[in-house]
Amino acid sequence: MNAISLALVDAGIPMEEFVSATTVGLIGKNTFVDLSHAEESAGGSTLLVALYNRSKKVSMLELDSKMNVAAFNGLFEVASDACADVCANLKAVMVDNAETLISRKT
């Protein structure tokens, strides 16, 4: 999903907002961000969250197992923070790419 947002911006398609996404997991009492296949297969709960960058509205939410509300809220907060980090990285790449394109034209 992150690559799609970046590709659309890179293609010059105007968007009011773009989407950033991440997975978070709860394995035992440990929370993991951007899960690997091994972490996803470890038997804990996995939450996929995709958020719009400005409004913070949820674009996609997928939970693979039942959990209590407090645990969900904790995972969602971690995922929201991670999406903000992803968004910041995507913006940095976009700015760098724009600067490179501008410098090539001059």
Coordinates of C-alpha atoms in Angstrom, one line a residue:
M1 CA 0.0 0.0 0.0
N2 CA 2.9 2.4 0.8
A3 CA 4.4 1.6 -2.6
I4 CA 1.1 2.3 -4.4
S5 CA 0.8 5.7 -2.7
L6 CA 4.4 6.5 -3.7
A7 CA 3.9 5.3 -7.2
L8 CA 0.7 7.5 -7.7
V9 CA 2.5 10.6 -6.4
D10 CA 5.6 9.8 -8.6
A11 CA 3.3 9.5 -11.6
G12 CA 2.0 13.0 -11.0
I13 CA -1.5 11.9 -10.1
P14 CA -3.0 14.6 -7.8
M15 CA -4.3 13.3 -4.5
E16 CA -5.6 15.2 -1.5
E17 CA -4.1 12.6 0.8
F18 CA -2.1 9.5 0.5
V19 CA -2.3 6.3 2.5
S20 CA 0.4 4.8 4.7
A21 CA 0.1 1.4 6.2
T22 CA 1.8 -1.0 8.6
T23 CA 1.3 -4.2 10.5
V24 CA 1.7 -4.6 14.2
G25 CA 1.6 -7.8 16.2
L26 CA 1.2 -8.9 19.8
I27 CA 3.3 -12.0 20.5
G28 CA 3.1 -12.9 24.1
K29 CA 3.4 -9.5 25.9
N30 CA 5.7 -8.1 23.2
T31 CA 4.5 -5.7 20.4
F32 CA 6.2 -5.8 17.1
V33 CA 5.9 -3.4 14.2
D34 CA 6.3 -4.2 10.4
L35 CA 6.1 -7.9 11.0
S36 CA 8.2 -10.4 9.2
H37 CA 6.8 -13.7 8.0
A38 CA 8.3 -15.5 11.0
E39 CA 6.7 -13.0 13.4
E40 CA 3.3 -13.3 11.6
S41 CA 3.5 -17.1 11.9
A42 CA 4.4 -17.0 15.6
G43 CA 0.8 -17.4 16.7
G44 CA 0.1 -13.9 18.1
S45 CA -2.4 -11.4 17.0
T46 CA -1.7 -9.3 13.9
L47 CA -3.3 -5.9 13.1
L48 CA -3.0 -4.3 9.6
V49 CA -3.7 -0.6 9.7
A50 CA -3.8 1.9 6.7
L51 CA -4.4 5.6 7.5
Y52 CA -4.8 8.7 5.4
N53 CA -1.9 11.0 6.1
R54 CA -3.7 14.2 7.0
S55 CA -7.1 13.3 8.3
K56 CA -5.8 10.1 10.0
K57 CA -9.0 8.4 8.9
V58 CA -8.8 4.6 8.6
S59 CA -8.5 3.3 5.1
M60 CA -8.1 -0.3 6.0
L61 CA -8.2 -2.3 9.2
E62 CA -7.7 -6.0 9.5
L63 CA -7.4 -8.0 12.7
D64 CA -6.6 -11.7 12.4
S65 CA -7.8 -12.8 15.9
K66 CA -10.0 -11.8 18.8
M67 CA -8.6 -9.6 21.5
N68 CA -9.9 -7.4 24.3
V69 CA -10.5 -3.7 23.6
A70 CA -7.6 -2.5 25.7
A71 CA -5.1 -4.7 23.8
F72 CA -6.6 -3.6 20.5
N73 CA -6.4 0.1 21.5
G74 CA -2.7 -0.4 22.4
L75 CA -1.9 -2.1 19.1
F76 CA -3.9 0.6 17.1
E77 CA -2.0 3.4 18.9
V78 CA 1.4 1.7 18.0
A79 CA 0.2 1.2 14.4
S80 CA -0.9 4.9 14.1
D81 CA 2.5 6.0 15.3
A82 CA 4.2 3.7 12.9
C83 CA 2.0 5.0 10.0
A84 CA 3.0 8.5 10.9
D85 CA 6.7 7.4 10.7
V86 CA 6.0 5.7 7.3
C87 CA 4.3 8.9 6.1
A88 CA 7.3 11.0 7.1
N89 CA 9.6 8.7 5.2
L90 CA 7.3 8.8 2.1
K91 CA 7.2 12.6 2.2
A92 CA 11.0 12.7 2.5
V93 CA 11.4 10.4 -0.6
M94 CA 8.9 12.5 -2.5
V95 CA 10.7 15.8 -1.7
D96 CA 14.0 14.2 -2.6
N97 CA 12.6 12.9 -5.9
A98 CA 11.1 16.3 -6.7
E99 CA 14.4 18.1 -5.9
T100 CA 16.3 15.7 -8.2
L101 CA 13.9 16.2 -11.0
I102 CA 14.0 20.0 -10.7
S103 CA 17.8 20.0 -10.6
R104 CA 18.0 17.9 -13.8
K105 CA 15.9 20.5 -15.6
T106 CA 18.2 23.4 -14.7

